[in-house]
Amino acid sequence: MADTHQNPHAIMIPYPLQGHVIPSVHLAVKLASNGFTITFINTQWIHHQISKASGAEDIFAEARKSGHDIRYATVSDGLPLGFDRSLNHDQYAESLLHVFSAHVDEAVGEIVKASATPVTCLIADTFYVWTSTIAKKYKLLNMSFWTEPALVLTLYYHLDLLRKNGHFASSDNRDDTIDYIPGVPAIEPTDLMSYLQASNITTVVHRIIYKVFADVKKADFILCNTVQELEPETISALHQKQPTYAIGPIFPANFTKSTVATSMWSELDCIRWLDTKPKGSVLYVSFGSYAHTNKHDIVEIAHGLLLSEMNFVWVLRPDIVSSVDTDFLPVGFEDQVKDRGLIVPWCHQIGVISHPATGGFLTHGGWNSILESVWCSVPLICFPLLTDQFTNRKLVVDDWKIGINLCDRRVVTRDKVVTKIKILMVGKASDELRNEIKKVRKLLENALARDGSSEKNFNQFIRDVKVKIQTR
Ligand code: UDP
């Protein structure tokens, strides 16, 4: 048993987006089951969404029954609850850049003052601009939680090199291979994150990025939701700069059933429908929680799904084009689909992709979706839309060969959609993808085993934190 006097108390603050909240919650539970006291802070908006969807007022109530010391608090992100953050993304980002830190400062200050268990650590999402300032003010260890691949972290980390070499922020960016980033043998400029390929590099997201990846260099520890064997060179190059621990994939202990509610929207039941479909016959289609696409792409994908004659579950968020343009499907589409397809605004994704009927995933390529799909050995068609999804695509398609491209950066057409769905779901290429993804799944499984890399790294992290607390 660990000496409870030495057990750290961490305040944990996930970035207020669905794909960041999910792994943060599971990390919180994992840390708590290893003796940490956790005070988890969601924004009031995230809390409002999750409690509306699940009915849970205190999302950790169930986890606490297992003896975990997880406290729960909320803080304002600076905007009213009813504000449409999807429609007004830039205003939301401005608020997170300029206003949120004042609320966090106040909340952390109150917790530090009131807690009988001294607060020792701050675990904040890497995308926050204020972490080092708040950690320093309250004398907390500064831990940065990175929810994307290490490759993406290292590219942002070395923004100065990309700039110096003319692959970013020059009037005419170079388009040849990038081969000078530590831990990255080679990457094409078209595989960089969307923000590094943009022509306007003064947007609010850019201003956040510039601050964030300067601030992360002050972190005492970086935790990554990735696996060492998947990105060995990148992890080791980062580790030479700062203590970096690959501890992924961070899933709930029972993969398909979490004790903590994390979904920001009500999950429509797909399981009964999937139960009626043959094994491996269903394509799951989802573009995550956040990215938008245009009406043309949705229409072409809809026609492609119809023409492919494949069964499908399609998560179509009402705001997928924009929350003020919710009429995007071709006229009569749902009638034509009949029982071959199920269209839902949101679902329990892990439940769908782990169902035996699901045989493929047409995805935007969010990192959680990729990890979940690998865990279920479901190969992917990648249709990147934004941010790290372009870089994730490279890992999935070019490096690990567990997926294919939808349209290779060209315009989406229904014919292309049909062709790619068929390649993914049936035939020799499909078998090869399935073989490869099983190998990657094995690698993830091994990493999580008792003597696996992620488990070892996690335990090492805990030891290092305790030493650092004692020696400060
Ligand atoms: N998700 C879900 N239901 C849906 C769509 C997505 O539960 O209908 C979950 C999915 O399992 C994943 C997360 O939402 O854990 C999305 O994260 P990801 O990194 O894949 O994409 P993002 O939303 O951040 O773009």
Tab-separated table of C-alpha atoms and ligand atoms in Angstrom:
chain	number	residue	atom	x	y	z
A	1	MET	CA	0.000	0.000	0.000
A	2	ALA	CA	1.197	3.456	-0.808
A	3	ASP	CA	1.789	5.834	2.074
A	4	THR	CA	-1.295	8.036	2.029
A	5	HIS	CA	0.696	10.984	3.384
A	6	GLN	CA	2.510	11.029	0.083
A	7	ASN	CA	-0.538	10.618	-2.102
A	8	PRO	CA	-0.806	13.535	-4.461
A	9	HIS	CA	-3.900	15.685	-4.773
A	10	ALA	CA	-4.370	16.894	-8.338
A	11	ILE	CA	-6.759	19.459	-9.702
A	12	MET	CA	-7.639	18.297	-13.191
A	13	ILE	CA	-9.087	20.560	-15.869
A	14	PRO	CA	-9.988	19.068	-19.256
A	15	TYR	CA	-10.332	21.226	-22.349
A	16	PRO	CA	-14.048	21.931	-22.768
A	17	LEU	CA	-14.628	19.844	-25.891
A	18	GLN	CA	-16.054	16.298	-26.023
A	19	GLY	CA	-12.902	14.629	-27.382
A	20	HIS	CA	-10.834	16.072	-24.524
A	21	VAL	CA	-13.319	15.501	-21.690
A	22	ILE	CA	-13.644	11.748	-22.396
A	23	PRO	CA	-9.973	10.712	-21.949
A	24	SER	CA	-9.549	13.220	-19.082
A	25	VAL	CA	-12.384	11.610	-17.127
A	26	HIS	CA	-10.890	8.145	-17.636
A	27	LEU	CA	-7.435	9.402	-16.662
A	28	ALA	CA	-8.938	10.917	-13.497
A	29	VAL	CA	-10.471	7.562	-12.534
A	30	LYS	CA	-7.209	5.745	-13.267
A	31	LEU	CA	-5.198	8.171	-11.151
A	32	ALA	CA	-7.753	7.954	-8.340
A	33	SER	CA	-7.626	4.162	-8.419
A	34	ASN	CA	-3.862	4.535	-7.938
A	35	GLY	CA	-4.197	6.597	-4.798
A	36	PHE	CA	-4.448	10.147	-6.152
A	37	THR	CA	-7.008	12.503	-4.750
A	38	ILE	CA	-8.563	14.225	-7.739
A	39	THR	CA	-10.576	17.404	-7.900
A	40	PHE	CA	-12.018	17.372	-11.398
A	41	ILE	CA	-13.250	20.668	-12.801
A	42	ASN	CA	-15.566	20.801	-15.787
A	43	THR	CA	-16.811	24.029	-17.249
A	44	GLN	CA	-20.418	24.772	-16.372
A	45	TRP	CA	-21.349	24.336	-20.019
A	46	ILE	CA	-19.769	20.879	-20.294
A	47	HIS	CA	-21.403	19.918	-17.012
A	48	HIS	CA	-24.759	21.248	-18.198
A	49	GLN	CA	-24.540	19.224	-21.415
A	50	ILE	CA	-23.497	15.975	-19.715
A	51	SER	CA	-26.047	16.237	-16.939
A	52	LYS	CA	-28.803	17.073	-19.436
A	53	ALA	CA	-27.864	14.012	-21.508
A	54	SER	CA	-27.354	11.568	-18.632
A	55	GLY	CA	-29.414	12.954	-15.784
A	56	ALA	CA	-26.317	12.803	-13.537
A	57	GLU	CA	-25.735	15.823	-11.329
A	58	ASP	CA	-22.445	14.504	-9.979
A	59	ILE	CA	-20.808	12.480	-12.755
A	60	PHE	CA	-18.333	10.804	-10.376
A	61	ALA	CA	-20.915	9.615	-7.815
A	62	GLU	CA	-20.719	6.010	-9.053
A	63	ALA	CA	-16.891	5.967	-9.275
A	64	ARG	CA	-16.733	7.251	-5.699
A	65	LYS	CA	-18.620	4.169	-4.529
A	66	SER	CA	-15.522	2.124	-5.441
A	67	GLY	CA	-13.628	4.136	-2.839
A	68	HIS	CA	-12.046	6.634	-5.225
A	69	ASP	CA	-11.418	10.104	-3.829
A	70	ILE	CA	-12.665	12.155	-6.757
A	71	ARG	CA	-14.228	15.512	-6.033
A	72	TYR	CA	-16.151	17.416	-8.658
A	73	ALA	CA	-16.497	21.119	-9.291
A	74	THR	CA	-17.544	23.401	-12.128
A	75	VAL	CA	-16.310	26.750	-13.367
A	76	SER	CA	-17.589	29.282	-15.887
A	77	ASP	CA	-15.861	29.432	-19.277
A	78	GLY	CA	-16.860	33.095	-19.423
A	79	LEU	CA	-19.925	32.666	-21.628
A	80	PRO	CA	-23.607	32.110	-20.812
A	81	LEU	CA	-24.838	28.492	-20.884
A	82	GLY	CA	-27.169	29.122	-23.805
A	83	PHE	CA	-24.427	30.590	-26.031
A	84	ASP	CA	-24.031	28.531	-29.248
A	85	ARG	CA	-20.370	27.533	-29.057
A	86	SER	CA	-20.562	25.487	-32.257
A	87	LEU	CA	-21.879	28.387	-34.329
A	88	ASN	CA	-19.593	30.960	-32.680
A	89	HIS	CA	-16.387	28.996	-32.459
A	90	ASP	CA	-14.047	31.977	-32.585
A	91	GLN	CA	-15.821	33.810	-29.789
A	92	TYR	CA	-15.688	30.625	-27.726
A	93	ALA	CA	-11.958	30.330	-28.395
A	94	GLU	CA	-11.419	34.026	-27.543
A	95	SER	CA	-13.177	33.449	-24.247
A	96	LEU	CA	-10.959	30.432	-23.497
A	97	LEU	CA	-7.912	32.506	-24.439
A	98	HIS	CA	-8.696	35.680	-22.501
A	99	VAL	CA	-11.448	35.147	-19.927
A	100	PHE	CA	-11.311	31.549	-18.724
A	101	SER	CA	-8.037	31.884	-16.824
A	102	ALA	CA	-9.580	34.404	-14.392
A	103	HIS	CA	-12.321	31.926	-13.526
A	104	VAL	CA	-9.810	29.070	-13.200
A	105	ASP	CA	-7.577	31.210	-11.000
A	106	GLU	CA	-10.456	31.930	-8.645
A	107	ALA	CA	-11.663	28.301	-8.573
A	108	VAL	CA	-8.186	26.841	-7.997
A	109	GLY	CA	-7.494	29.430	-5.297
A	110	GLU	CA	-10.673	28.474	-3.424
A	111	ILE	CA	-9.975	24.737	-3.673
A	112	VAL	CA	-6.377	25.155	-2.529
A	113	LYS	CA	-7.549	27.238	0.443
A	114	ALA	CA	-10.446	25.011	1.463
A	115	SER	CA	-9.024	21.511	0.898
A	116	ALA	CA	-8.010	19.501	3.955
A	117	THR	CA	-5.912	17.309	1.632
A	118	PRO	CA	-3.213	19.717	0.381
A	119	VAL	CA	-3.381	20.247	-3.365
A	120	THR	CA	-0.033	19.357	-4.940
A	121	CYS	CA	-0.593	19.115	-8.715
A	122	LEU	CA	-2.394	20.763	-11.591
A	123	ILE	CA	-3.213	18.496	-14.533
A	124	ALA	CA	-4.446	20.709	-17.336
A	125	ASP	CA	-5.063	19.985	-20.986
A	126	THR	CA	-2.054	21.027	-23.071
A	127	PHE	CA	-4.284	23.391	-25.099
A	128	TYR	CA	-4.642	25.801	-22.166
A	129	VAL	CA	-2.625	28.996	-22.269
A	130	TRP	CA	-2.554	29.629	-18.516
A	131	THR	CA	-1.262	26.385	-16.973
A	132	SER	CA	2.243	27.478	-15.953
A	133	THR	CA	0.986	30.781	-14.496
A	134	ILE	CA	-1.682	29.137	-12.337
A	135	ALA	CA	0.601	26.253	-11.303
A	136	LYS	CA	3.286	28.712	-10.243
A	137	LYS	CA	0.903	30.977	-8.367
A	138	TYR	CA	-0.421	28.101	-6.219
A	139	LYS	CA	2.898	26.206	-6.065
A	140	LEU	CA	1.516	23.156	-7.847
A	141	LEU	CA	3.345	20.657	-10.036
A	142	ASN	CA	2.567	21.503	-13.636
A	143	MET	CA	1.325	18.503	-15.596
A	144	SER	CA	0.223	18.775	-19.168
A	145	PHE	CA	-2.241	16.234	-20.559
A	146	TRP	CA	-1.974	15.717	-24.312
A	147	THR	CA	-4.968	13.948	-25.895
A	148	GLU	CA	-3.626	13.558	-29.449
A	149	PRO	CA	-0.737	11.557	-30.978
A	150	ALA	CA	2.818	12.418	-29.911
A	151	LEU	CA	3.548	13.224	-33.566
A	152	VAL	CA	1.130	16.154	-33.416
A	153	LEU	CA	2.594	17.376	-30.135
A	154	THR	CA	6.131	17.300	-31.461
A	155	LEU	CA	5.201	19.191	-34.641
A	156	TYR	CA	3.630	22.003	-32.613
A	157	TYR	CA	6.503	21.831	-30.134
A	158	HIS	CA	8.933	22.561	-32.950
A	159	LEU	CA	6.959	25.330	-34.587
A	160	ASP	CA	10.141	27.425	-34.462
A	161	LEU	CA	11.935	24.878	-36.685
A	162	LEU	CA	9.052	24.778	-39.163
A	163	ARG	CA	9.119	28.568	-39.262
A	164	LYS	CA	12.890	28.794	-39.588
A	165	ASN	CA	12.920	26.293	-42.455
A	166	GLY	CA	10.135	28.026	-44.331
A	167	HIS	CA	7.480	25.316	-43.949
A	168	PHE	CA	5.303	27.577	-41.817
A	169	ALA	CA	4.592	31.301	-41.668
A	170	SER	CA	6.559	32.323	-44.745
A	171	SER	CA	4.878	34.165	-47.602
A	172	ASP	CA	5.434	31.134	-49.835
A	173	ASN	CA	5.747	28.003	-47.704
A	174	ARG	CA	8.046	25.228	-48.944
A	175	ASP	CA	6.231	22.122	-50.139
A	176	ASP	CA	9.061	19.581	-49.911
A	177	THR	CA	9.393	16.879	-47.255
A	178	ILE	CA	10.039	17.992	-43.676
A	179	ASP	CA	12.936	15.944	-42.315
A	180	TYR	CA	14.426	18.002	-39.477
A	181	ILE	CA	11.914	17.591	-36.619
A	182	PRO	CA	13.443	15.529	-33.794
A	183	GLY	CA	11.784	12.097	-33.655
A	184	VAL	CA	10.028	12.537	-37.013
A	185	PRO	CA	12.036	10.982	-39.867
A	186	ALA	CA	9.884	12.557	-42.585
A	187	ILE	CA	6.508	14.192	-43.012
A	188	GLU	CA	4.899	15.963	-45.965
A	189	PRO	CA	3.632	19.523	-45.442
A	190	THR	CA	0.166	18.316	-46.523
A	191	ASP	CA	0.142	16.043	-43.464
A	192	LEU	CA	0.669	18.902	-41.020
A	193	MET	CA	-2.222	19.941	-38.795
A	194	SER	CA	-4.700	22.166	-40.643
A	195	TYR	CA	-3.675	25.262	-38.661
A	196	LEU	CA	-0.081	24.915	-39.846
A	197	GLN	CA	-1.257	24.698	-43.460
A	198	ALA	CA	-3.586	27.707	-43.261
A	199	SER	CA	-2.824	30.914	-45.118
A	200	ASN	CA	-4.187	33.143	-42.347
A	201	ILE	CA	-2.001	32.422	-39.335
A	202	THR	CA	-3.297	35.145	-37.035
A	203	THR	CA	-6.654	33.597	-36.156
A	204	VAL	CA	-7.626	33.095	-32.536
A	205	VAL	CA	-6.649	29.409	-32.749
A	206	HIS	CA	-3.196	30.411	-33.971
A	207	ARG	CA	-2.812	32.874	-31.107
A	208	ILE	CA	-3.767	30.057	-28.734
A	209	ILE	CA	-1.287	27.676	-30.392
A	210	TYR	CA	1.621	30.143	-30.148
A	211	LYS	CA	1.035	30.592	-26.407
A	212	VAL	CA	0.253	26.970	-25.622
A	213	PHE	CA	3.352	25.435	-27.151
A	214	ALA	CA	5.583	27.962	-25.451
A	215	ASP	CA	3.830	27.270	-22.145
A	216	VAL	CA	4.054	23.470	-22.411
A	217	LYS	CA	7.834	23.802	-22.257
A	218	LYS	CA	7.444	24.837	-18.625
A	219	ALA	CA	5.515	21.671	-17.666
A	220	ASP	CA	7.081	19.343	-15.087
A	221	PHE	CA	5.486	16.320	-16.781
A	222	ILE	CA	3.692	15.616	-20.038
A	223	LEU	CA	1.190	12.762	-20.190
A	224	CYS	CA	0.271	11.499	-23.669
A	225	ASN	CA	-2.731	9.401	-24.632
A	226	THR	CA	-0.652	7.332	-27.027
A	227	VAL	CA	1.415	4.149	-26.970
A	228	GLN	CA	5.201	4.070	-26.955
A	229	GLU	CA	5.417	1.217	-29.482
A	230	LEU	CA	3.225	3.175	-31.905
A	231	GLU	CA	5.437	6.262	-31.864
A	232	PRO	CA	8.752	5.181	-30.316
A	233	GLU	CA	11.071	7.747	-31.912
A	234	THR	CA	8.725	10.659	-31.351
A	235	ILE	CA	8.141	9.802	-27.704
A	236	SER	CA	11.822	9.326	-27.036
A	237	ALA	CA	12.741	12.631	-28.730
A	238	LEU	CA	10.136	14.452	-26.655
A	239	HIS	CA	11.310	12.692	-23.510
A	240	GLN	CA	14.802	14.069	-24.087
A	241	LYS	CA	13.324	17.550	-23.848
A	242	GLN	CA	10.921	17.004	-20.951
A	243	PRO	CA	9.615	14.046	-18.925
A	244	THR	CA	6.986	12.626	-21.304
A	245	TYR	CA	4.958	9.498	-20.577
A	246	ALA	CA	2.982	7.525	-23.162
A	247	ILE	CA	0.207	6.016	-21.069
A	248	GLY	CA	-2.522	5.274	-23.626
A	249	PRO	CA	-4.900	4.197	-24.749
A	250	ILE	CA	-6.827	5.676	-21.844
A	251	PHE	CA	-10.145	3.838	-21.829
A	252	PRO	CA	-12.601	3.009	-19.046
A	253	ALA	CA	-11.574	-0.136	-17.138
A	254	ASN	CA	-14.528	-1.926	-18.719
A	255	PHE	CA	-14.148	-0.606	-22.281
A	256	THR	CA	-17.821	-0.542	-23.269
A	257	LYS	CA	-19.226	0.592	-19.947
A	258	SER	CA	-17.944	3.633	-18.122
A	259	THR	CA	-18.998	4.350	-14.537
A	260	VAL	CA	-18.792	8.048	-15.360
A	261	ALA	CA	-21.127	9.833	-17.773
A	262	THR	CA	-19.127	11.681	-20.425
A	263	SER	CA	-21.491	12.161	-23.354
A	264	MET	CA	-22.534	15.753	-24.038
A	265	TRP	CA	-25.588	14.707	-26.044
A	266	SER	CA	-28.212	11.974	-25.555
A	267	GLU	CA	-27.106	8.682	-27.036
A	268	LEU	CA	-29.618	7.154	-29.430
A	269	ASP	CA	-29.834	3.370	-29.156
A	270	CYS	CA	-28.274	1.613	-32.173
A	271	ILE	CA	-27.690	-1.771	-30.577
A	272	ARG	CA	-31.127	-3.260	-31.207
A	273	TRP	CA	-30.818	-2.316	-34.865
A	274	LEU	CA	-27.258	-3.673	-35.088
A	275	ASP	CA	-28.440	-6.947	-33.520
A	276	THR	CA	-30.525	-7.567	-36.646
A	277	LYS	CA	-27.553	-7.216	-39.036
A	278	PRO	CA	-25.035	-9.875	-40.136
A	279	LYS	CA	-21.522	-9.898	-38.695
A	280	GLY	CA	-19.194	-7.265	-40.133
A	281	SER	CA	-21.838	-5.938	-42.528
A	282	VAL	CA	-22.304	-2.414	-41.130
A	283	LEU	CA	-20.254	0.678	-41.921
A	284	TYR	CA	-20.226	3.175	-39.052
A	285	VAL	CA	-19.972	6.800	-40.205
A	286	SER	CA	-19.172	9.671	-37.851
A	287	PHE	CA	-17.237	12.914	-38.000
A	288	GLY	CA	-16.828	13.373	-34.268
A	289	SER	CA	-18.177	16.036	-31.970
A	290	TYR	CA	-16.699	19.228	-33.255
A	291	ALA	CA	-15.669	19.478	-36.927
A	292	HIS	CA	-18.022	20.814	-39.560
A	293	THR	CA	-18.253	19.904	-43.191
A	294	ASN	CA	-20.231	21.337	-46.083
A	295	LYS	CA	-23.527	20.370	-47.638
A	296	HIS	CA	-21.889	19.133	-50.835
A	297	ASP	CA	-19.828	16.540	-48.959
A	298	ILE	CA	-22.818	15.356	-46.939
A	299	VAL	CA	-24.921	14.973	-50.090
A	300	GLU	CA	-22.179	13.024	-51.914
A	301	ILE	CA	-21.581	10.762	-48.922
A	302	ALA	CA	-25.343	10.155	-48.646
A	303	HIS	CA	-25.553	9.145	-52.322
A	304	GLY	CA	-22.422	7.031	-51.961
A	305	LEU	CA	-23.928	5.190	-49.013
A	306	LEU	CA	-27.095	4.517	-50.993
A	307	LEU	CA	-25.235	3.323	-54.092
A	308	SER	CA	-22.857	1.124	-52.064
A	309	GLU	CA	-25.810	-0.995	-50.903
A	310	MET	CA	-23.981	-1.441	-47.611
A	311	ASN	CA	-25.648	-1.326	-44.179
A	312	PHE	CA	-24.681	1.753	-42.202
A	313	VAL	CA	-25.088	3.723	-38.987
A	314	TRP	CA	-24.519	7.415	-39.653
A	315	VAL	CA	-24.078	9.908	-36.839
A	316	LEU	CA	-25.230	13.198	-38.283
A	317	ARG	CA	-24.972	15.939	-35.700
A	318	PRO	CA	-27.584	18.627	-36.352
A	319	ASP	CA	-24.725	21.184	-36.507
A	320	ILE	CA	-22.532	19.118	-38.867
A	321	VAL	CA	-22.853	21.831	-41.546
A	322	SER	CA	-23.827	24.657	-39.187
A	323	SER	CA	-26.379	24.990	-36.400
A	324	VAL	CA	-28.310	27.406	-38.615
A	325	ASP	CA	-28.359	25.062	-41.619
A	326	THR	CA	-29.810	21.763	-40.477
A	327	ASP	CA	-31.462	20.730	-43.728
A	328	PHE	CA	-28.597	19.020	-45.531
A	329	LEU	CA	-29.694	15.529	-46.586
A	330	PRO	CA	-30.889	14.867	-50.145
A	331	VAL	CA	-34.686	14.942	-50.425
A	332	GLY	CA	-36.180	11.507	-49.730
A	333	PHE	CA	-32.870	10.043	-48.502
A	334	GLU	CA	-34.265	8.468	-45.351
A	335	ASP	CA	-37.132	6.842	-47.295
A	336	GLN	CA	-34.725	5.389	-49.835
A	337	VAL	CA	-32.449	4.043	-47.115
A	338	LYS	CA	-35.258	2.012	-45.556
A	339	ASP	CA	-33.922	-0.514	-43.043
A	340	ARG	CA	-30.426	-0.545	-44.561
A	341	GLY	CA	-29.274	2.494	-42.646
A	342	LEU	CA	-29.758	4.116	-39.272
A	343	ILE	CA	-29.261	7.880	-39.012
A	344	VAL	CA	-28.853	9.294	-35.508
A	345	PRO	CA	-27.752	12.685	-34.133
A	346	TRP	CA	-25.423	11.048	-31.556
A	347	CYS	CA	-24.780	7.545	-30.202
A	348	HIS	CA	-22.667	5.543	-27.802
A	349	GLN	CA	-19.807	5.174	-30.285
A	350	ILE	CA	-17.874	2.560	-28.351
A	351	GLY	CA	-21.042	0.457	-28.143
A	352	VAL	CA	-21.494	0.700	-31.921
A	353	ILE	CA	-17.944	-0.057	-33.032
A	354	SER	CA	-17.532	-2.919	-30.587
A	355	HIS	CA	-20.721	-4.565	-31.906
A	356	PRO	CA	-19.969	-7.643	-34.050
A	357	ALA	CA	-22.154	-6.290	-36.880
A	358	THR	CA	-19.832	-3.301	-37.377
A	359	GLY	CA	-17.153	-3.976	-39.998
A	360	GLY	CA	-15.766	-0.550	-40.920
A	361	PHE	CA	-15.612	3.081	-39.846
A	362	LEU	CA	-15.781	6.120	-42.127
A	363	THR	CA	-14.264	8.715	-39.808
A	364	HIS	CA	-12.970	12.275	-39.678
A	365	GLY	CA	-9.960	10.776	-37.890
A	366	GLY	CA	-10.249	12.171	-34.372
A	367	TRP	CA	-7.642	10.546	-32.153
A	368	ASN	CA	-10.162	8.984	-29.748
A	369	SER	CA	-12.096	7.488	-32.642
A	370	ILE	CA	-8.900	5.990	-34.050
A	371	LEU	CA	-7.850	4.447	-30.731
A	372	GLU	CA	-11.357	3.084	-30.145
A	373	SER	CA	-11.542	1.630	-33.643
A	374	VAL	CA	-8.137	-0.032	-33.307
A	375	TRP	CA	-9.242	-1.521	-29.994
A	376	CYS	CA	-12.234	-3.063	-31.790
A	377	SER	CA	-10.113	-4.078	-34.837
A	378	VAL	CA	-12.395	-2.067	-37.139
A	379	PRO	CA	-10.504	-0.636	-40.157
A	380	LEU	CA	-11.031	2.963	-41.225
A	381	ILE	CA	-11.743	5.247	-44.150
A	382	CYS	CA	-10.218	8.622	-43.303
A	383	PHE	CA	-11.936	11.856	-44.209
A	384	PRO	CA	-9.958	14.524	-42.327
A	385	LEU	CA	-11.678	17.873	-41.844
A	386	LEU	CA	-9.702	19.926	-39.354
A	387	THR	CA	-6.781	20.237	-36.919
A	388	ASP	CA	-4.829	17.012	-36.113
A	389	GLN	CA	-7.059	14.849	-38.325
A	390	PHE	CA	-4.747	15.376	-41.320
A	391	THR	CA	-1.739	14.230	-39.337
A	392	ASN	CA	-3.660	11.331	-37.788
A	393	ARG	CA	-4.562	10.227	-41.310
A	394	LYS	CA	-0.877	9.837	-42.122
A	395	LEU	CA	-0.421	7.517	-39.140
A	396	VAL	CA	-3.486	5.418	-39.982
A	397	VAL	CA	-3.088	5.148	-43.746
A	398	ASP	CA	0.611	5.621	-44.563
A	399	ASP	CA	2.361	4.322	-41.446
A	400	TRP	CA	0.161	1.668	-39.877
A	401	LYS	CA	-1.815	0.643	-42.999
A	402	ILE	CA	-5.018	0.123	-41.059
A	403	GLY	CA	-7.125	2.467	-43.152
A	404	ILE	CA	-7.570	4.109	-46.534
A	405	ASN	CA	-8.191	7.653	-47.748
A	406	LEU	CA	-11.653	8.757	-48.789
A	407	CYS	CA	-10.745	11.275	-51.440
A	408	ASP	CA	-7.000	12.043	-51.226
A	409	ARG	CA	-7.674	15.775	-50.702
A	410	ARG	CA	-9.775	15.967	-53.824
A	411	VAL	CA	-13.462	16.838	-53.936
A	412	VAL	CA	-15.707	14.159	-52.446
A	413	THR	CA	-17.760	12.386	-55.100
A	414	ARG	CA	-20.400	9.706	-54.673
A	415	ASP	CA	-18.453	7.347	-56.975
A	416	LYS	CA	-15.355	7.682	-54.824
A	417	VAL	CA	-17.430	7.014	-51.713
A	418	VAL	CA	-18.836	3.808	-53.209
A	419	THR	CA	-15.408	2.604	-54.354
A	420	LYS	CA	-13.767	3.250	-50.991
A	421	ILE	CA	-16.590	1.674	-48.988
A	422	LYS	CA	-16.308	-1.492	-51.090
A	423	ILE	CA	-12.516	-1.639	-50.708
A	424	LEU	CA	-12.852	-1.250	-46.946
A	425	MET	CA	-15.683	-3.707	-46.373
A	426	VAL	CA	-15.073	-6.641	-48.730
A	427	GLY	CA	-12.277	-8.354	-50.674
A	428	LYS	CA	-8.532	-8.816	-50.458
A	429	ALA	CA	-7.567	-5.249	-49.500
A	430	SER	CA	-10.153	-5.382	-46.728
A	431	ASP	CA	-8.633	-8.615	-45.395
A	432	GLU	CA	-5.181	-7.027	-45.390
A	433	LEU	CA	-6.423	-3.989	-43.480
A	434	ARG	CA	-8.084	-6.296	-40.951
A	435	ASN	CA	-4.871	-8.273	-40.492
A	436	GLU	CA	-2.863	-5.108	-39.931
A	437	ILE	CA	-5.335	-3.594	-37.499
A	438	LYS	CA	-5.322	-6.782	-35.429
A	439	LYS	CA	-1.555	-6.389	-35.080
A	440	VAL	CA	-1.921	-2.799	-33.894
A	441	ARG	CA	-4.699	-3.845	-31.521
A	442	LYS	CA	-2.309	-6.459	-30.064
A	443	LEU	CA	0.271	-3.768	-29.564
A	444	LEU	CA	-2.238	-1.655	-27.615
A	445	GLU	CA	-3.295	-4.665	-25.589
A	446	ASN	CA	0.329	-5.474	-24.725
A	447	ALA	CA	0.973	-1.859	-23.716
A	448	LEU	CA	-1.868	-2.042	-21.194
A	449	ALA	CA	-0.798	-5.408	-19.763
A	450	ARG	CA	0.771	-5.482	-16.302
A	451	ASP	CA	4.330	-5.295	-17.655
A	452	GLY	CA	3.380	-3.372	-20.804
A	453	SER	CA	4.867	0.003	-21.736
A	454	SER	CA	1.853	2.155	-20.879
A	455	GLU	CA	1.409	0.513	-17.504
A	456	LYS	CA	5.121	0.841	-16.738
A	457	ASN	CA	5.158	4.464	-17.862
A	458	PHE	CA	2.102	5.204	-15.767
A	459	ASN	CA	3.701	3.696	-12.662
A	460	GLN	CA	6.947	5.516	-13.363
A	461	PHE	CA	5.001	8.757	-13.686
A	462	ILE	CA	3.412	8.208	-10.263
A	463	ARG	CA	6.806	7.489	-8.704
A	464	ASP	CA	8.347	10.569	-10.335
A	465	VAL	CA	5.498	12.783	-9.162
A	466	LYS	CA	5.891	11.582	-5.574
A	467	VAL	CA	9.642	12.173	-5.629
A	468	LYS	CA	9.130	15.643	-7.068
A	469	ILE	CA	6.551	16.526	-4.428
A	470	GLN	CA	8.906	15.413	-1.659
A	471	THR	CA	11.969	17.149	-3.024
A	472	ARG	CA	10.398	20.508	-3.774
B	1	UDP	N1	-18.527	9.892	-29.780
B	1	UDP	C1	-19.644	9.326	-29.235
B	1	UDP	N2	-20.781	9.314	-29.975
B	1	UDP	C2	-20.869	9.824	-31.213
B	1	UDP	C3	-19.701	10.400	-31.784
B	1	UDP	C4	-18.547	10.416	-31.031
B	1	UDP	O1	-19.640	8.821	-28.116
B	1	UDP	O2	-21.945	9.778	-31.794
B	1	UDP	C5	-17.278	9.919	-28.975
B	1	UDP	C6	-16.229	9.012	-29.556
B	1	UDP	O3	-16.376	7.707	-29.028
B	1	UDP	C7	-14.938	9.705	-29.143
B	1	UDP	C8	-15.316	11.176	-29.028
B	1	UDP	O4	-16.746	11.221	-28.995
B	1	UDP	O5	-14.508	9.228	-27.883
B	1	UDP	C9	-14.850	12.002	-30.201
B	1	UDP	O6	-13.480	12.203	-30.089
B	1	UDP	P1	-12.532	12.212	-31.359
B	1	UDP	O7	-11.155	12.484	-30.855
B	1	UDP	O8	-12.690	10.989	-32.148
B	1	UDP	O9	-13.077	13.394	-32.250
B	1	UDP	P2	-13.430	14.929	-31.927
B	1	UDP	O10	-14.860	14.948	-31.517
B	1	UDP	O11	-12.513	15.394	-30.841
B	1	UDP	O12	-13.205	15.598	-33.236
